[in-house]
PDB file of C-alpha atoms in Angstrom:
ATOM      1  CA  UNK A   5    -109.076  16.958  61.365  1.00  0.00           C
ATOM      2  CA  UNK A   6    -108.303  13.093  62.293  1.00  0.00           C
ATOM      3  CA  UNK A   7    -109.709  10.235  60.697  1.00  0.00           C
ATOM      4  CA  UNK A   8    -109.546   6.994  62.578  1.00  0.00           C
ATOM      5  CA  UNK A   9    -110.220   3.832  60.143  1.00  0.00           C
ATOM      6  CA  UNK A  10    -111.774   1.401  62.861  1.00  0.00           C
ATOM      7  CA  UNK A  11    -112.612  -1.519  60.463  1.00  0.00           C
ATOM      8  CA  UNK A  12    -110.564  -3.704  62.224  1.00  0.00           C
ATOM      9  CA  UNK A  13    -111.538  -3.213  65.804  1.00  0.00           C
ATOM     10  CA  UNK A  14    -107.887  -2.371  66.839  1.00  0.00           C
ATOM     11  CA  UNK A  15    -107.120   0.805  69.275  1.00  0.00           C
ATOM     12  CA  UNK A  16    -103.686   1.633  68.045  1.00  0.00           C
ATOM     13  CA  UNK A  17    -102.065   4.127  66.131  1.00  0.00           C
ATOM     14  CA  UNK A  18    -101.735   2.313  63.017  1.00  0.00           C
ATOM     15  CA  UNK A  19    -105.191   3.363  61.990  1.00  0.00           C
ATOM     16  CA  UNK A  20    -104.620   7.136  62.185  1.00  0.00           C
ATOM     17  CA  UNK A  21    -104.792   9.366  59.665  1.00  0.00           C
ATOM     18  CA  UNK A  22    -104.996  13.194  59.494  1.00  0.00           C
ATOM     19  CA  UNK A  23    -106.238  16.253  56.717  1.00  0.00           C
ATOM     20  CA  UNK A  24    -104.242  19.022  56.551  1.00  0.00           C
ATOM     21  CA  UNK A  25    -105.128  22.043  53.534  1.00  0.00           C
ATOM     22  CA  UNK A  26    -103.077  25.402  52.092  1.00  0.00           C
ATOM     23  CA  UNK A  27    -103.510  28.132  50.206  1.00  0.00           C
ATOM     24  CA  UNK A  28    -103.285  26.541  47.245  1.00  0.00           C
ATOM     25  CA  UNK A  29    -106.370  24.806  47.358  1.00  0.00           C
ATOM     26  CA  UNK A  30    -104.794  21.356  48.042  1.00  0.00           C
ATOM     27  CA  UNK A  31    -105.766  18.755  50.420  1.00  0.00           C
ATOM     28  CA  UNK A  32    -103.369  16.406  51.921  1.00  0.00           C
ATOM     29  CA  UNK A  33    -103.831  12.705  53.571  1.00  0.00           C
ATOM     30  CA  UNK A  34    -101.592  11.743  55.960  1.00  0.00           C
ATOM     31  CA  UNK A  35    -100.828   9.105  58.176  1.00  0.00           C
ATOM     32  CA  UNK A  36     -99.742   9.820  61.779  1.00  0.00           C
ATOM     33  CA  UNK A  37     -96.739   7.735  61.869  1.00  0.00           C
ATOM     34  CA  UNK A  38     -95.805   8.557  58.361  1.00  0.00           C
ATOM     35  CA  UNK A  39     -93.496  11.778  57.207  1.00  0.00           C
ATOM     36  CA  UNK A  40     -95.220  11.239  53.359  1.00  0.00           C
ATOM     37  CA  UNK A  41     -98.319  12.720  52.577  1.00  0.00           C
ATOM     38  CA  UNK A  42    -100.860   9.377  51.082  1.00  0.00           C
ATOM     39  CA  UNK A  43    -102.876  11.382  49.114  1.00  0.00           C
ATOM     40  CA  UNK A  44    -103.625  14.515  47.594  1.00  0.00           C
ATOM     41  CA  UNK A  45    -107.121  16.038  46.694  1.00  0.00           C
ATOM     42  CA  UNK A  46    -107.325  18.795  44.745  1.00  0.00           C
ATOM     43  CA  UNK A  47    -109.704  21.187  42.388  1.00  0.00           C
ATOM     44  CA  UNK A  48    -109.031  20.917  38.855  1.00  0.00           C
ATOM     45  CA  UNK A  49    -107.602  24.456  37.545  1.00  0.00           C
ATOM     46  CA  UNK A  50    -110.708  24.482  34.711  1.00  0.00           C
ATOM     47  CA  UNK A  51    -113.238  24.301  38.715  1.00  0.00           C
ATOM     48  CA  UNK A  52    -116.927  24.369  37.086  1.00  0.00           C
ATOM     49  CA  UNK A  53    -118.258  23.352  41.067  1.00  0.00           C
ATOM     50  CA  UNK A  54    -117.496  19.637  40.645  1.00  0.00           C
ATOM     51  CA  UNK A  55    -114.370  19.236  38.690  1.00  0.00           C
ATOM     52  CA  UNK A  56    -111.567  17.740  41.198  1.00  0.00           C
ATOM     53  CA  UNK A  57    -109.103  15.181  40.759  1.00  0.00           C
ATOM     54  CA  UNK A  58    -106.971  12.840  43.230  1.00  0.00           C
ATOM     55  CA  UNK A  59    -103.783  11.114  43.485  1.00  0.00           C
ATOM     56  CA  UNK A  60    -101.864   9.080  45.327  1.00  0.00           C
ATOM     57  CA  UNK A  61     -98.203  10.625  46.722  1.00  0.00           C
ATOM     58  CA  UNK A  62     -94.706   9.309  46.327  1.00  0.00           C
ATOM     59  CA  UNK A  63     -94.109  12.919  49.081  1.00  0.00           C
ATOM     60  CA  UNK A  64     -95.294  16.462  49.266  1.00  0.00           C
ATOM     61  CA  UNK A  65     -93.732  17.915  45.546  1.00  0.00           C
ATOM     62  CA  UNK A  66     -94.519  21.724  45.694  1.00  0.00           C
ATOM     63  CA  UNK A  67     -95.725  22.484  42.221  1.00  0.00           C
ATOM     64  CA  UNK A  68     -94.398  26.108  40.765  1.00  0.00           C
ATOM     65  CA  UNK A  69     -96.690  28.759  39.638  1.00  0.00           C
ATOM     66  CA  UNK A  70     -96.052  30.413  36.660  1.00  0.00           C
ATOM     67  CA  UNK A  71     -94.785  34.363  37.141  1.00  0.00           C
ATOM     68  CA  UNK A  72     -97.055  37.386  36.308  1.00  0.00           C
ATOM     69  CA  UNK A  73     -99.949  35.604  35.822  1.00  0.00           C
ATOM     70  CA  UNK A  74    -102.144  37.448  38.085  1.00  0.00           C
ATOM     71  CA  UNK A  75    -105.524  36.044  37.112  1.00  0.00           C
ATOM     72  CA  UNK A  76    -104.560  32.253  37.968  1.00  0.00           C
ATOM     73  CA  UNK A  77    -103.115  33.557  41.577  1.00  0.00           C
ATOM     74  CA  UNK A  78    -106.495  35.149  42.306  1.00  0.00           C
ATOM     75  CA  UNK A  79    -108.165  32.162  41.150  1.00  0.00           C
ATOM     76  CA  UNK A  80    -106.235  30.083  42.965  1.00  0.00           C
ATOM     77  CA  UNK A  81    -106.246  32.265  45.942  1.00  0.00           C
ATOM     78  CA  UNK A  82    -110.099  31.711  46.594  1.00  0.00           C
ATOM     79  CA  UNK A  83    -109.264  28.046  46.781  1.00  0.00           C
ATOM     80  CA  UNK A  84    -107.428  28.539  49.953  1.00  0.00           C
ATOM     81  CA  UNK A  85    -108.142  25.907  52.368  1.00  0.00           C
ATOM     82  CA  UNK A  86    -109.392  27.662  55.825  1.00  0.00           C
ATOM     83  CA  UNK A  87    -110.803  24.887  57.550  1.00  0.00           C
ATOM     84  CA  UNK A  88    -111.299  20.826  57.444  1.00  0.00           C
ATOM     85  CA  UNK A  89    -113.688  18.490  58.927  1.00  0.00           C
ATOM     86  CA  UNK A  90    -114.396  14.492  58.956  1.00  0.00           C
ATOM     87  CA  UNK A  91    -118.051  13.780  58.313  1.00  0.00           C
ATOM     88  CA  UNK A  92    -117.601  10.272  60.028  1.00  0.00           C
ATOM     89  CA  UNK A  93    -114.289   9.727  61.252  1.00  0.00           C
ATOM     90  CA  UNK A  94    -114.606   6.292  62.235  1.00  0.00           C
ATOM     91  CA  UNK A  95    -114.629   5.554  58.441  1.00  0.00           C
ATOM     92  CA  UNK A  96    -113.100   8.689  57.124  1.00  0.00           C
ATOM     93  CA  UNK A  97    -115.477   8.112  53.926  1.00  0.00           C
ATOM     94  CA  UNK A  98    -116.355  11.716  53.503  1.00  0.00           C
ATOM     95  CA  UNK A  99    -115.041  15.461  54.739  1.00  0.00           C
ATOM     96  CA  UNK A 100    -115.615  18.644  54.250  1.00  0.00           C
ATOM     97  CA  UNK A 101    -113.096  21.951  53.705  1.00  0.00           C
ATOM     98  CA  UNK A 102    -114.005  25.207  53.699  1.00  0.00           C
ATOM     99  CA  UNK A 103    -112.336  27.799  51.567  1.00  0.00           C
ATOM    100  CA  UNK A 104    -111.223  31.181  51.047  1.00  0.00           C
ATOM    101  CA  UNK A 105    -113.825  32.163  48.479  1.00  0.00           C
ATOM    102  CA  UNK A 106    -116.776  31.482  50.931  1.00  0.00           C
ATOM    103  CA  UNK A 107    -117.631  28.294  49.323  1.00  0.00           C
ATOM    104  CA  UNK A 108    -117.963  24.721  51.667  1.00  0.00           C
ATOM    105  CA  UNK A 109    -116.945  21.269  49.294  1.00  0.00           C
ATOM    106  CA  UNK A 110    -118.014  17.703  50.179  1.00  0.00           C
ATOM    107  CA  UNK A 111    -115.042  15.081  49.468  1.00  0.00           C
ATOM    108  CA  UNK A 112    -115.706  11.632  48.607  1.00  0.00           C
ATOM    109  CA  UNK A 113    -112.408  10.680  50.200  1.00  0.00           C
ATOM    110  CA  UNK A 114    -112.142   7.138  48.874  1.00  0.00           C
ATOM    111  CA  UNK A 115    -112.778   8.386  45.260  1.00  0.00           C
ATOM    112  CA  UNK A 116    -110.982  11.701  45.754  1.00  0.00           C
ATOM    113  CA  UNK A 117    -114.087  13.451  44.151  1.00  0.00           C
ATOM    114  CA  UNK A 118    -115.573  16.615  45.008  1.00  0.00           C
ATOM    115  CA  UNK A 119    -119.326  15.849  45.374  1.00  0.00           C
ATOM    116  CA  UNK A 120    -120.741  19.200  45.831  1.00  0.00           C
ATOM    117  CA  UNK A 121    -119.931  22.977  46.699  1.00  0.00           C
ATOM    118  CA  UNK A 122    -121.984  24.318  48.924  1.00  0.00           C
ATOM    119  CA  UNK A 123    -122.145  28.558  48.197  1.00  0.00           C
ATOM    120  CA  UNK A 124    -123.327  31.768  50.719  1.00  0.00           C
ATOM    121  CA  UNK A 125    -120.698  33.136  52.521  1.00  0.00           C
ATOM    122  CA  UNK A 126    -119.571  36.261  51.410  1.00  0.00           C
ATOM    123  CA  UNK A 127    -116.387  36.480  53.477  1.00  0.00           C
ATOM    124  CA  UNK A 128    -114.094  32.918  53.949  1.00  0.00           C
ATOM    125  CA  UNK A 129    -115.403  29.611  55.800  1.00  0.00           C
ATOM    126  CA  UNK A 130    -113.541  30.020  59.233  1.00  0.00           C
ATOM    127  CA  UNK A 131    -114.853  26.799  61.120  1.00  0.00           C
ATOM    128  CA  UNK A 132    -116.867  23.470  60.459  1.00  0.00           C
ATOM    129  CA  UNK A 133    -118.624  21.240  62.897  1.00  0.00           C
TER     130      UNK A 133
END
């Protein structure tokens, strides 16, 4: 998913960003010309369908999971990101994430908040348009 900041009217690569998603449910914002993630969007551990957090990244650092914690691993596997789409690539203000647990989440890219959770699929959400 590409996000283009067109507020300054330029058509250069300085304004192009993209999102990536991973199995742990983290979504990262990257600058096309950079090598470090700029921000991470993630659901809180006590996800109640709306809890989320966002942080500015100093880089892409992996977090270790405690070994032998099957409940934690199973809970997080449902959060795995299966697809992403920007709702308005020109402003980059909101995006959707599809998850392995069959949910779709609406995110505010500026605040980092998960605004809404949509449920209805029995399997993975495999595409968003």
